[in-house]
mmCIF file of C-alpha atoms and ligand atoms in Angstrom:
data_model
loop_
_atom_site.group_PDB
_atom_site.id
_atom_site.type_symbol
_atom_site.label_atom_id
_atom_site.label_comp_id
_atom_site.label_asym_id
_atom_site.label_seq_id
_atom_site.Cartn_x
_atom_site.Cartn_y
_atom_site.Cartn_z
ATOM 1 C CA MET K 4 0.000 0.000 0.000
ATOM 2 C CA LEU K 5 1.291 3.433 -0.899
ATOM 3 C CA LYS K 6 2.228 5.787 1.889
ATOM 4 C CA LYS K 7 -0.490 8.221 0.800
ATOM 5 C CA GLN K 8 -3.145 5.457 0.753
ATOM 6 C CA LYS K 9 -2.083 4.318 4.229
ATOM 7 C CA LYS K 10 -2.438 7.875 5.486
ATOM 8 C CA MET K 11 -5.922 8.117 3.958
ATOM 9 C CA MET K 12 -6.958 4.793 5.532
ATOM 10 C CA LYS K 13 -5.755 5.991 8.912
ATOM 11 C CA LEU K 14 -7.679 9.225 8.544
ATOM 12 C CA PHE K 15 -10.788 7.349 7.398
ATOM 13 C CA SER K 16 -10.709 4.932 10.348
ATOM 14 C CA ALA K 17 -10.136 7.800 12.766
ATOM 15 C CA LEU K 18 -13.148 9.622 11.301
ATOM 16 C CA ALA K 19 -15.239 6.442 11.416
ATOM 17 C CA SER K 20 -14.428 5.820 15.079
ATOM 18 C CA CYS K 21 -15.293 9.469 15.799
ATOM 19 C CA LEU K 22 -18.691 8.955 14.160
ATOM 20 C CA ILE K 23 -19.309 5.752 16.113
ATOM 21 C CA LEU K 24 -18.298 7.502 19.318
ATOM 22 C CA SER K 25 -20.598 10.457 18.701
ATOM 23 C CA ASN K 26 -23.490 8.115 17.840
ATOM 24 C CA THR K 27 -22.909 6.186 21.048
ATOM 25 C CA ALA K 28 -22.696 9.441 23.003
ATOM 26 C CA GLN K 29 -25.948 10.589 21.421
ATOM 27 C CA ALA K 30 -27.718 7.345 22.271
ATOM 28 C CA ALA K 31 -26.468 7.462 25.862
ATOM 29 C CA ASN K 32 -27.135 11.166 26.168
ATOM 30 C CA LYS K 33 -30.910 11.118 26.447
ATOM 31 C CA LEU K 34 -32.130 14.383 27.916
ATOM 32 C CA ALA K 35 -35.092 15.136 30.179
ATOM 33 C CA ILE K 36 -36.666 17.144 27.348
ATOM 34 C CA ASP K 37 -36.910 13.899 25.338
ATOM 35 C CA ASP K 38 -39.387 12.584 27.934
ATOM 36 C CA ILE K 39 -41.842 15.456 27.443
ATOM 37 C CA ASP K 40 -44.946 14.079 25.782
ATOM 38 C CA GLY K 41 -48.506 15.379 25.424
ATOM 39 C CA ASP K 42 -50.221 18.665 26.258
ATOM 40 C CA PHE K 43 -49.398 19.124 29.956
ATOM 41 C CA SER K 44 -46.131 18.083 31.614
ATOM 42 C CA LEU K 45 -44.034 18.764 34.667
ATOM 43 C CA MET K 46 -40.231 18.701 34.762
ATOM 44 C CA VAL K 47 -38.395 18.725 38.097
ATOM 45 C CA LEU K 48 -35.548 21.268 38.089
ATOM 46 C CA GLY K 49 -34.928 21.158 41.831
ATOM 47 C CA SER K 50 -36.165 18.876 44.603
ATOM 48 C CA GLY K 51 -33.775 19.744 47.416
ATOM 49 C CA GLY K 52 -33.628 21.838 50.566
ATOM 50 C CA PRO K 53 -31.453 24.859 51.346
ATOM 51 C CA ALA K 54 -28.164 23.046 52.110
ATOM 52 C CA ALA K 55 -25.973 21.834 49.224
ATOM 53 C CA LEU K 56 -25.341 18.147 49.983
ATOM 54 C CA SER K 57 -23.474 15.534 47.980
ATOM 55 C CA ASP K 58 -23.942 11.755 48.311
ATOM 56 C CA ARG K 59 -20.961 11.733 50.653
ATOM 57 C CA ASP K 60 -22.686 14.311 52.872
ATOM 58 C CA GLY K 61 -25.817 12.169 53.055
ATOM 59 C CA GLY K 62 -27.655 14.119 50.359
ATOM 60 C CA SER K 63 -28.171 13.478 46.658
ATOM 61 C CA GLY K 64 -26.751 16.592 45.003
ATOM 62 C CA ARG K 65 -30.219 18.025 44.589
ATOM 63 C CA ALA K 66 -30.875 21.563 43.373
ATOM 64 C CA ASN K 67 -33.138 23.906 45.369
ATOM 65 C CA SER K 68 -36.861 24.125 44.644
ATOM 66 C CA SER K 69 -37.804 24.623 41.006
ATOM 67 C CA TYR K 70 -40.257 23.118 38.517
ATOM 68 C CA LEU K 71 -40.922 23.739 34.840
ATOM 69 C CA ILE K 72 -44.431 23.256 33.458
ATOM 70 C CA PHE K 73 -44.954 22.508 29.776
ATOM 71 C CA VAL K 74 -48.198 23.430 28.035
ATOM 72 C CA GLU K 75 -48.726 21.944 24.577
ATOM 73 C CA GLY K 76 -45.179 20.600 24.786
ATOM 74 C CA LYS K 77 -43.552 24.005 25.398
ATOM 75 C CA PRO K 78 -42.039 25.340 28.643
ATOM 76 C CA LYS K 79 -44.601 27.937 29.712
ATOM 77 C CA ILE K 80 -44.395 28.286 33.509
ATOM 78 C CA LEU K 81 -41.397 28.364 35.843
ATOM 79 C CA LEU K 82 -42.425 27.522 39.384
ATOM 80 C CA ASP K 83 -39.734 28.854 41.737
ATOM 81 C CA ALA K 84 -36.093 29.102 40.667
ATOM 82 C CA GLY K 85 -33.914 27.942 43.543
ATOM 83 C CA GLY K 86 -30.140 27.542 43.307
ATOM 84 C CA GLY K 87 -28.999 24.814 40.937
ATOM 85 C CA SER K 88 -32.127 25.005 38.792
ATOM 86 C CA TYR K 89 -30.166 26.846 36.081
ATOM 87 C CA LYS K 90 -27.677 23.951 35.850
ATOM 88 C CA ASN K 91 -30.498 21.424 35.711
ATOM 89 C CA LEU K 92 -32.229 23.496 33.034
ATOM 90 C CA ALA K 93 -29.017 23.391 30.997
ATOM 91 C CA GLU K 94 -28.846 19.612 31.430
ATOM 92 C CA SER K 95 -32.536 19.127 30.610
ATOM 93 C CA GLY K 96 -32.318 20.366 27.022
ATOM 94 C CA ALA K 97 -35.343 22.654 27.538
ATOM 95 C CA ASN K 98 -35.256 26.032 25.804
ATOM 96 C CA ILE K 99 -37.092 28.735 27.774
ATOM 97 C CA LYS K 100 -36.873 31.500 25.152
ATOM 98 C CA ASP K 101 -40.698 31.724 25.065
ATOM 99 C CA LEU K 102 -41.195 31.270 28.829
ATOM 100 C CA ASP K 103 -44.271 33.253 29.767
ATOM 101 C CA ILE K 104 -45.007 32.953 33.478
ATOM 102 C CA ILE K 105 -42.900 32.805 36.635
ATOM 103 C CA LEU K 106 -44.680 31.792 39.845
ATOM 104 C CA LEU K 107 -42.787 32.475 43.051
ATOM 105 C CA THR K 108 -44.093 30.759 46.170
ATOM 106 C CA HIS K 109 -42.022 32.990 48.451
ATOM 107 C CA LEU K 110 -38.866 35.033 48.547
ATOM 108 C CA HIS K 111 -36.539 32.617 50.328
ATOM 109 C CA LEU K 112 -33.284 32.195 48.425
ATOM 110 C CA ASP K 113 -33.694 28.427 48.071
ATOM 111 C CA HIS K 114 -36.695 29.302 45.866
ATOM 112 C CA THR K 115 -35.373 32.365 44.039
ATOM 113 C CA GLY K 116 -31.560 32.139 43.965
ATOM 114 C CA ASP K 117 -31.219 31.223 40.275
ATOM 115 C CA LEU K 118 -33.921 33.577 39.012
ATOM 116 C CA PRO K 119 -31.439 36.124 37.561
ATOM 117 C CA SER K 120 -29.626 33.296 35.721
ATOM 118 C CA MET K 121 -32.955 32.039 34.378
ATOM 119 C CA ILE K 122 -33.863 35.531 33.137
ATOM 120 C CA LYS K 123 -30.486 35.996 31.508
ATOM 121 C CA THR K 124 -30.637 32.621 29.766
ATOM 122 C CA LEU K 125 -34.188 33.375 28.627
ATOM 123 C CA TYR K 126 -32.780 36.373 26.705
ATOM 124 C CA PHE K 127 -29.666 34.566 25.534
ATOM 125 C CA GLN K 128 -31.727 31.672 24.197
ATOM 126 C CA ASN K 129 -33.660 34.302 22.215
ATOM 127 C CA SER K 130 -30.375 35.811 21.081
ATOM 128 C CA ILE K 131 -29.152 32.479 19.693
ATOM 129 C CA TYR K 132 -32.499 31.855 17.993
ATOM 130 C CA ASN K 133 -32.776 35.347 16.500
ATOM 131 C CA ILE K 134 -29.220 35.386 15.180
ATOM 132 C CA THR K 135 -29.622 31.874 13.744
ATOM 133 C CA TYR K 136 -32.917 32.658 12.014
ATOM 134 C CA GLN K 137 -32.284 36.369 11.378
ATOM 135 C CA THR K 138 -35.462 37.399 13.176
ATOM 136 C CA PHE K 139 -34.022 40.474 14.821
ATOM 137 C CA PRO K 140 -35.334 43.147 15.186
ATOM 138 C CA PRO K 141 -37.544 43.080 17.151
ATOM 139 C CA GLY K 142 -36.792 39.687 18.780
ATOM 140 C CA ARG K 143 -38.701 38.905 21.953
ATOM 141 C CA THR K 144 -40.927 41.775 23.065
ATOM 142 C CA LEU K 145 -43.375 39.780 25.185
ATOM 143 C CA PRO K 146 -43.005 40.364 28.908
ATOM 144 C CA PHE K 147 -42.174 37.605 31.333
ATOM 145 C CA ARG K 148 -44.937 37.748 33.911
ATOM 146 C CA VAL K 149 -43.968 37.264 37.540
ATOM 147 C CA PHE K 150 -46.537 36.403 40.219
ATOM 148 C CA GLY K 151 -45.658 36.145 43.885
ATOM 149 C CA PRO K 152 -46.656 37.136 47.396
ATOM 150 C CA ALA K 153 -47.271 40.685 48.511
ATOM 151 C CA THR K 154 -45.545 41.669 51.736
ATOM 152 C CA ASN K 155 -47.440 40.728 54.889
ATOM 153 C CA GLY K 156 -46.113 43.755 56.740
ATOM 154 C CA ILE K 157 -44.340 41.790 59.490
ATOM 155 C CA PRO K 158 -41.409 43.909 60.783
ATOM 156 C CA PHE K 159 -38.123 42.719 62.280
ATOM 157 C CA PRO K 160 -38.112 42.075 66.022
ATOM 158 C CA ASP K 161 -36.908 45.207 67.871
ATOM 159 C CA ALA K 162 -33.621 43.541 68.870
ATOM 160 C CA PHE K 163 -32.360 43.763 65.279
ATOM 161 C CA GLY K 164 -32.490 47.543 65.263
ATOM 162 C CA ALA K 165 -34.062 47.780 61.798
ATOM 163 C CA ALA K 166 -35.949 50.937 60.858
ATOM 164 C CA PRO K 167 -39.537 50.641 62.141
ATOM 165 C CA SER K 168 -40.995 50.716 58.621
ATOM 166 C CA THR K 169 -38.797 47.847 57.365
ATOM 167 C CA THR K 170 -40.690 44.615 56.770
ATOM 168 C CA GLN K 171 -38.837 41.287 56.866
ATOM 169 C CA TYR K 172 -39.969 40.458 53.340
ATOM 170 C CA SER K 173 -40.442 42.701 50.314
ATOM 171 C CA SER K 174 -43.355 42.326 47.977
ATOM 172 C CA THR K 175 -42.635 40.400 44.785
ATOM 173 C CA SER K 176 -42.904 43.568 42.664
ATOM 174 C CA THR K 177 -40.328 45.368 44.842
ATOM 175 C CA TYR K 178 -38.064 42.315 44.601
ATOM 176 C CA ILE K 179 -38.300 42.046 40.803
ATOM 177 C CA ASP K 180 -38.078 45.821 40.221
ATOM 178 C CA GLY K 181 -35.017 45.735 42.478
ATOM 179 C CA GLN K 182 -33.381 43.513 39.866
ATOM 180 C CA TYR K 183 -34.622 44.692 36.445
ATOM 181 C CA ASP K 184 -36.159 48.175 36.712
ATOM 182 C CA LEU K 185 -34.543 50.405 34.090
ATOM 183 C CA ASN K 186 -33.769 53.171 36.565
ATOM 184 C CA ASN K 187 -33.122 51.376 39.829
ATOM 185 C CA GLY K 188 -32.709 47.627 39.255
ATOM 186 C CA GLN K 189 -29.380 46.078 40.234
ATOM 187 C CA GLU K 190 -29.395 44.070 36.970
ATOM 188 C CA ARG K 191 -30.642 47.009 34.863
ATOM 189 C CA TYR K 192 -27.783 46.510 32.396
ATOM 190 C CA LEU K 193 -29.858 43.626 31.000
ATOM 191 C CA ASN K 194 -32.087 46.240 29.342
ATOM 192 C CA VAL K 195 -29.146 47.179 27.101
ATOM 193 C CA PHE K 196 -27.825 43.623 26.893
ATOM 194 C CA ALA K 197 -31.107 42.171 25.618
ATOM 195 C CA ARG K 198 -31.039 44.516 22.622
ATOM 196 C CA ALA K 199 -27.283 44.405 22.057
ATOM 197 C CA THR K 200 -27.355 40.598 21.823
ATOM 198 C CA SER K 201 -30.315 40.666 19.391
ATOM 199 C CA ALA K 202 -32.472 38.986 22.034
ATOM 200 C CA GLY K 203 -35.201 41.612 22.029
ATOM 201 C CA THR K 204 -36.526 44.039 24.593
ATOM 202 C CA LEU K 205 -36.350 43.275 28.312
ATOM 203 C CA ASN K 206 -39.932 43.470 29.393
ATOM 204 C CA TYR K 207 -41.704 42.182 32.479
ATOM 205 C CA GLU K 208 -44.894 42.500 34.516
ATOM 206 C CA THR K 209 -45.358 41.746 38.192
ATOM 207 C CA THR K 210 -48.415 40.857 40.250
ATOM 208 C CA ASP K 211 -48.450 40.843 44.053
ATOM 209 C CA ILE K 212 -50.902 38.438 45.689
ATOM 210 C CA MET K 213 -51.973 38.787 49.303
ATOM 211 C CA PRO K 214 -50.649 35.684 51.116
ATOM 212 C CA VAL K 215 -53.613 35.344 53.509
ATOM 213 C CA TRP K 216 -53.799 31.889 55.086
ATOM 214 C CA THR K 217 -56.176 32.458 57.985
ATOM 215 C CA SER K 218 -59.150 32.210 55.630
ATOM 216 C CA TYR K 219 -59.642 30.394 52.315
ATOM 217 C CA ASN K 220 -59.843 32.891 49.473
ATOM 218 C CA PRO K 221 -58.037 31.449 46.451
ATOM 219 C CA GLN K 222 -57.462 33.938 43.674
ATOM 220 C CA THR K 223 -57.604 33.038 40.013
ATOM 221 C CA ILE K 224 -54.534 34.901 38.852
ATOM 222 C CA LEU K 225 -54.647 33.701 35.242
ATOM 223 C CA ASP K 226 -57.343 32.258 32.975
ATOM 224 C CA GLU K 227 -56.130 32.129 29.368
ATOM 225 C CA ASP K 228 -56.671 29.598 26.570
ATOM 226 C CA GLY K 229 -57.784 26.896 28.985
ATOM 227 C CA LEU K 230 -54.879 27.437 31.370
ATOM 228 C CA VAL K 231 -56.055 28.402 34.858
ATOM 229 C CA ILE K 232 -53.755 29.334 37.725
ATOM 230 C CA LYS K 233 -54.988 29.837 41.270
ATOM 231 C CA ALA K 234 -53.028 31.071 44.270
ATOM 232 C CA VAL K 235 -53.724 31.059 47.983
ATOM 233 C CA GLY K 236 -51.709 31.901 51.084
ATOM 234 C CA VAL K 237 -50.474 28.997 53.212
ATOM 235 C CA ASN K 238 -48.728 29.186 56.576
ATOM 236 C CA HIS K 239 -44.929 29.449 56.397
ATOM 237 C CA GLY K 240 -44.577 31.111 59.799
ATOM 238 C CA PRO K 241 -43.876 34.836 59.364
ATOM 239 C CA VAL K 242 -42.950 34.333 55.696
ATOM 240 C CA PRO K 243 -45.450 35.353 53.015
ATOM 241 C CA ASN K 244 -45.939 32.128 50.987
ATOM 242 C CA LEU K 245 -48.359 31.073 48.274
ATOM 243 C CA ALA K 246 -49.504 27.649 47.157
ATOM 244 C CA TYR K 247 -50.356 27.457 43.447
ATOM 245 C CA ARG K 248 -52.790 25.304 41.542
ATOM 246 C CA ILE K 249 -52.250 25.014 37.780
ATOM 247 C CA GLU K 250 -55.068 23.490 35.724
ATOM 248 C CA TYR K 251 -55.143 22.530 32.055
ATOM 249 C CA LYS K 252 -57.523 20.319 30.085
ATOM 250 C CA GLY K 253 -58.970 18.717 33.219
ATOM 251 C CA LYS K 254 -55.607 17.986 34.889
ATOM 252 C CA SER K 255 -54.081 19.824 37.825
ATOM 253 C CA ILE K 256 -50.745 20.353 39.537
ATOM 254 C CA VAL K 257 -50.523 21.876 43.029
ATOM 255 C CA PHE K 258 -47.346 23.149 44.642
ATOM 256 C CA SER K 259 -47.307 23.930 48.365
ATOM 257 C CA GLY K 260 -44.181 26.086 48.349
ATOM 258 C CA ASP K 261 -42.880 25.948 51.917
ATOM 259 C CA THR K 262 -45.541 25.535 54.550
ATOM 260 C CA SER K 263 -46.238 24.127 57.973
ATOM 261 C CA SER K 264 -49.834 23.399 56.825
ATOM 262 C CA ARG K 265 -50.804 24.177 60.385
ATOM 263 C CA LYS K 266 -54.429 24.278 61.425
ATOM 264 C CA VAL K 267 -53.849 26.981 64.033
ATOM 265 C CA ASP K 268 -52.970 30.659 63.824
ATOM 266 C CA LEU K 269 -49.673 32.132 65.039
ATOM 267 C CA ALA K 270 -51.115 32.343 68.564
ATOM 268 C CA GLY K 271 -52.102 28.650 68.494
ATOM 269 C CA ASN K 272 -55.861 29.161 68.070
ATOM 270 C CA PRO K 273 -57.651 26.728 65.709
ATOM 271 C CA LEU K 274 -58.352 28.074 62.240
ATOM 272 C CA GLU K 275 -61.878 27.780 60.905
ATOM 273 C CA ASN K 276 -60.557 26.878 57.431
ATOM 274 C CA GLY K 277 -58.173 24.238 58.846
ATOM 275 C CA GLY K 278 -55.322 25.784 56.895
ATOM 276 C CA ASN K 279 -55.555 26.123 53.119
ATOM 277 C CA MET K 280 -53.578 23.157 51.844
ATOM 278 C CA VAL K 281 -56.517 20.725 51.745
ATOM 279 C CA SER K 282 -58.837 23.033 49.809
ATOM 280 C CA ILE K 283 -56.279 24.151 47.198
ATOM 281 C CA SER K 284 -55.202 20.506 46.674
ATOM 282 C CA GLU K 285 -58.692 19.033 46.217
ATOM 283 C CA ASP K 286 -58.577 16.174 43.650
ATOM 284 C CA ALA K 287 -55.192 17.284 42.271
ATOM 285 C CA ASP K 288 -53.450 14.910 39.877
ATOM 286 C CA ILE K 289 -50.064 15.926 41.291
ATOM 287 C CA LEU K 290 -49.432 17.530 44.667
ATOM 288 C CA ILE K 291 -45.848 18.687 45.188
ATOM 289 C CA TYR K 292 -45.323 19.008 48.919
ATOM 290 C CA ASP K 293 -42.697 20.559 51.193
ATOM 291 C CA ALA K 294 -41.270 17.469 52.912
ATOM 292 C CA GLY K 295 -38.317 19.216 54.531
ATOM 293 C CA LEU K 296 -38.934 17.961 58.081
ATOM 294 C CA GLY K 297 -38.739 14.232 57.348
ATOM 295 C CA VAL K 298 -40.053 13.195 60.754
ATOM 296 C CA ASP K 299 -43.018 14.000 62.987
ATOM 297 C CA ILE K 300 -41.002 16.286 65.229
ATOM 298 C CA PRO K 301 -42.779 17.356 68.386
ATOM 299 C CA PRO K 302 -43.841 20.994 68.758
ATOM 300 C CA SER K 303 -41.234 21.501 71.487
ATOM 301 C CA PRO K 304 -39.221 24.742 71.856
ATOM 302 C CA GLU K 305 -35.961 23.332 70.402
ATOM 303 C CA TYR K 306 -37.718 22.363 67.159
ATOM 304 C CA GLU K 307 -40.184 25.206 67.152
ATOM 305 C CA PHE K 308 -38.433 27.201 64.419
ATOM 306 C CA PHE K 309 -38.598 24.307 61.917
ATOM 307 C CA TYR K 310 -41.964 23.012 63.079
ATOM 308 C CA LYS K 311 -43.571 26.374 62.400
ATOM 309 C CA LEU K 312 -42.140 26.568 58.887
ATOM 310 C CA HIS K 313 -42.497 23.057 57.426
ATOM 311 C CA THR K 314 -44.944 20.143 57.434
ATOM 312 C CA THR K 315 -44.640 16.883 59.350
ATOM 313 C CA PRO K 316 -45.083 13.686 57.299
ATOM 314 C CA SER K 317 -48.288 12.816 59.166
ATOM 315 C CA ARG K 318 -49.783 16.210 58.364
ATOM 316 C CA ILE K 319 -48.776 15.776 54.699
ATOM 317 C CA GLY K 320 -50.628 12.444 54.767
ATOM 318 C CA GLU K 321 -53.674 14.044 56.384
ATOM 319 C CA VAL K 322 -53.810 16.742 53.692
ATOM 320 C CA ALA K 323 -53.155 14.370 50.764
ATOM 321 C CA ALA K 324 -55.804 11.907 52.025
ATOM 322 C CA ALA K 325 -58.417 14.595 52.667
ATOM 323 C CA ALA K 326 -57.774 16.196 49.259
ATOM 324 C CA ASP K 327 -57.741 12.779 47.575
ATOM 325 C CA VAL K 328 -54.785 13.540 45.296
ATOM 326 C CA GLU K 329 -53.438 11.055 42.745
ATOM 327 C CA ILE K 330 -49.678 11.502 43.041
ATOM 328 C CA LEU K 331 -47.974 12.994 46.073
ATOM 329 C CA MET K 332 -44.470 14.245 45.321
ATOM 330 C CA LEU K 333 -42.250 14.770 48.351
ATOM 331 C CA SER K 334 -40.085 17.798 47.567
ATOM 332 C CA HIS K 335 -37.673 20.135 49.428
ATOM 333 C CA ILE K 336 -35.733 17.019 50.468
ATOM 334 C CA THR K 337 -33.286 17.987 53.233
ATOM 335 C CA LEU K 338 -30.598 16.056 55.074
ATOM 336 C CA GLN K 339 -33.277 15.201 57.646
ATOM 337 C CA SER K 340 -35.740 13.863 55.094
ATOM 338 C CA GLU K 341 -33.293 12.217 52.635
ATOM 339 C CA ASN K 342 -32.944 9.064 54.696
ATOM 340 C CA GLU K 343 -36.473 9.055 56.045
ATOM 341 C CA ILE K 344 -38.312 8.433 52.784
ATOM 342 C CA PRO K 345 -39.619 4.929 53.704
ATOM 343 C CA ASN K 346 -40.674 6.132 57.172
ATOM 344 C CA MET K 347 -42.301 9.211 55.678
ATOM 345 C CA LYS K 348 -44.285 7.033 53.282
ATOM 346 C CA ALA K 349 -45.459 4.872 56.190
ATOM 347 C CA LEU K 350 -46.527 7.912 58.235
ATOM 348 C CA ILE K 351 -48.370 9.335 55.218
ATOM 349 C CA GLU K 352 -50.156 6.046 54.484
ATOM 350 C CA ASN K 353 -51.122 5.790 58.169
ATOM 351 C CA GLN K 354 -53.296 8.831 57.562
ATOM 352 C CA GLY K 355 -55.310 6.896 55.010
ATOM 353 C CA PHE K 356 -53.605 8.169 51.871
ATOM 354 C CA THR K 357 -53.817 5.547 49.115
ATOM 355 C CA GLY K 358 -52.382 7.390 46.090
ATOM 356 C CA ASP K 359 -48.812 7.178 44.771
ATOM 357 C CA ILE K 360 -46.032 8.673 46.901
ATOM 358 C CA GLU K 361 -42.828 9.692 45.161
ATOM 359 C CA ALA K 362 -39.565 11.060 46.462
ATOM 360 C CA THR K 363 -39.053 13.769 43.850
ATOM 361 C CA GLN K 364 -35.949 13.454 41.657
ATOM 362 C CA ASP K 365 -34.258 16.276 39.766
ATOM 363 C CA LEU K 366 -34.898 16.154 36.003
ATOM 364 C CA LYS K 367 -37.719 13.630 36.252
ATOM 365 C CA VAL K 368 -40.651 14.311 33.914
ATOM 366 C CA TYR K 369 -44.364 13.707 34.520
ATOM 367 C CA ASN K 370 -46.732 13.788 31.534
ATOM 368 C CA LEU K 371 -50.318 14.370 32.631
ATOM 369 C CA LEU K 372 -51.923 14.181 29.183
ATOM 370 C CA ASP K 373 -49.910 11.789 27.056
HETATM 371 ZN ZN1 ZN B 411 -37.416 26.406 51.177
HETATM 372 ZN ZN1 ZN B 412 -39.031 28.901 52.864
#
C-alpha cells in the first residue's frame, strides 16, 4: 500500500471511530426534554432543601426548589427558581426563550436564587435563535410575567435595630423591580444587553398576591386559553408564601411552596378553614409538597423554628388523604428527610392516603396528558 493510501486509511478509520463515538454518546445522552410528551407536563428542576449536599454528605446533590411546566409541549411556567435550577435546566435540554409565566411561592433564596440566571438565559436563548434565524429586530418583546406574594407587613423584632418601617420580606414587585427596573434595578444593564445581543426588549410584569392563610380565598390569577392558575396563602410562619394550583384540560398540579400546613394561627388558636392546603389541593393529579422535616417532630421549643415553617409527614398524609390527590411528590428534600423516605411514606399512608407517593428526583418528567 502506498504511503499516501495508508495515510488516507488511517484518517478514514479515525473519522469512522469518531462517528461511532458520537453516535454512542448521542444514544447514551438522552435528555429530560426527550421525555416530554402530550399537552401538559411537569419537569423537576430542583427537589432539594437549602443546604448543598453531595452523596458523601448524606444528600443526593439536589438543586433547590424549582419546577418547569410545559403546556402543549412548550415550557410555559417556571415555578420557583432555587439555586442549581439553572444547571439542571441546561442539562434538561429545555429552551425557555418563550417562557411566559414565573410563579414564586415565596422570597426565600432556596426558591429564588437562580432567578437572575434564568432571566439571563431566557434572553440569551432568544439571542441564539434570533441570530440563527435572522429574526431580529424586534426579537422577543413579550413580557415575562412574575406572580408572587405581597408583603405581609411583618417587621423585624426590635432587637435587630431595623428601621420601624422595614418589613422582613419585600413584595414580589419590589423584589423584581429591584433587579430589572430600568432606573433602579441592580441588573438594569440587561435592558441594554437584551437589545445588544439581538435577544429583544427586556420586558416584564409583576403581580403581588396577598398571602392570607387564615381564611380560604383562592385567587384566580390567570385564565387564558384553557390554562387556569390559582393562588392562595399557606402558613410558612412569618414568611409570606403562596400555594399554586395550575389546571389545564382537566388535569391539575398543586405546589405547596414551603408551609407548615398548620391548622392553628400564630397564637395557636384553631383556624376555621383548617389551613388552606386541603382546599387548594382538592382532587389534584399531582401535589408537590414541602417534605423538609422528614419526621413528625414534636412541637417543642428546640424544634419550634422548623416546626412552624415546614410540614410533618403525618400532616402531609392528612392533607393528601383529605384532598384525595393522585400523586404525592415529596419535595424540598433535606438532610433530615433524605434518609427518612420509607418512614415518611409509612406515616403518610397511616393517615389513610392511598395514592402514589414519590420522592421527587431532579430532572424527572411527569406527563399528565400523554
Ligand atoms: Zn425552602
Ligand atoms: Zn421557605
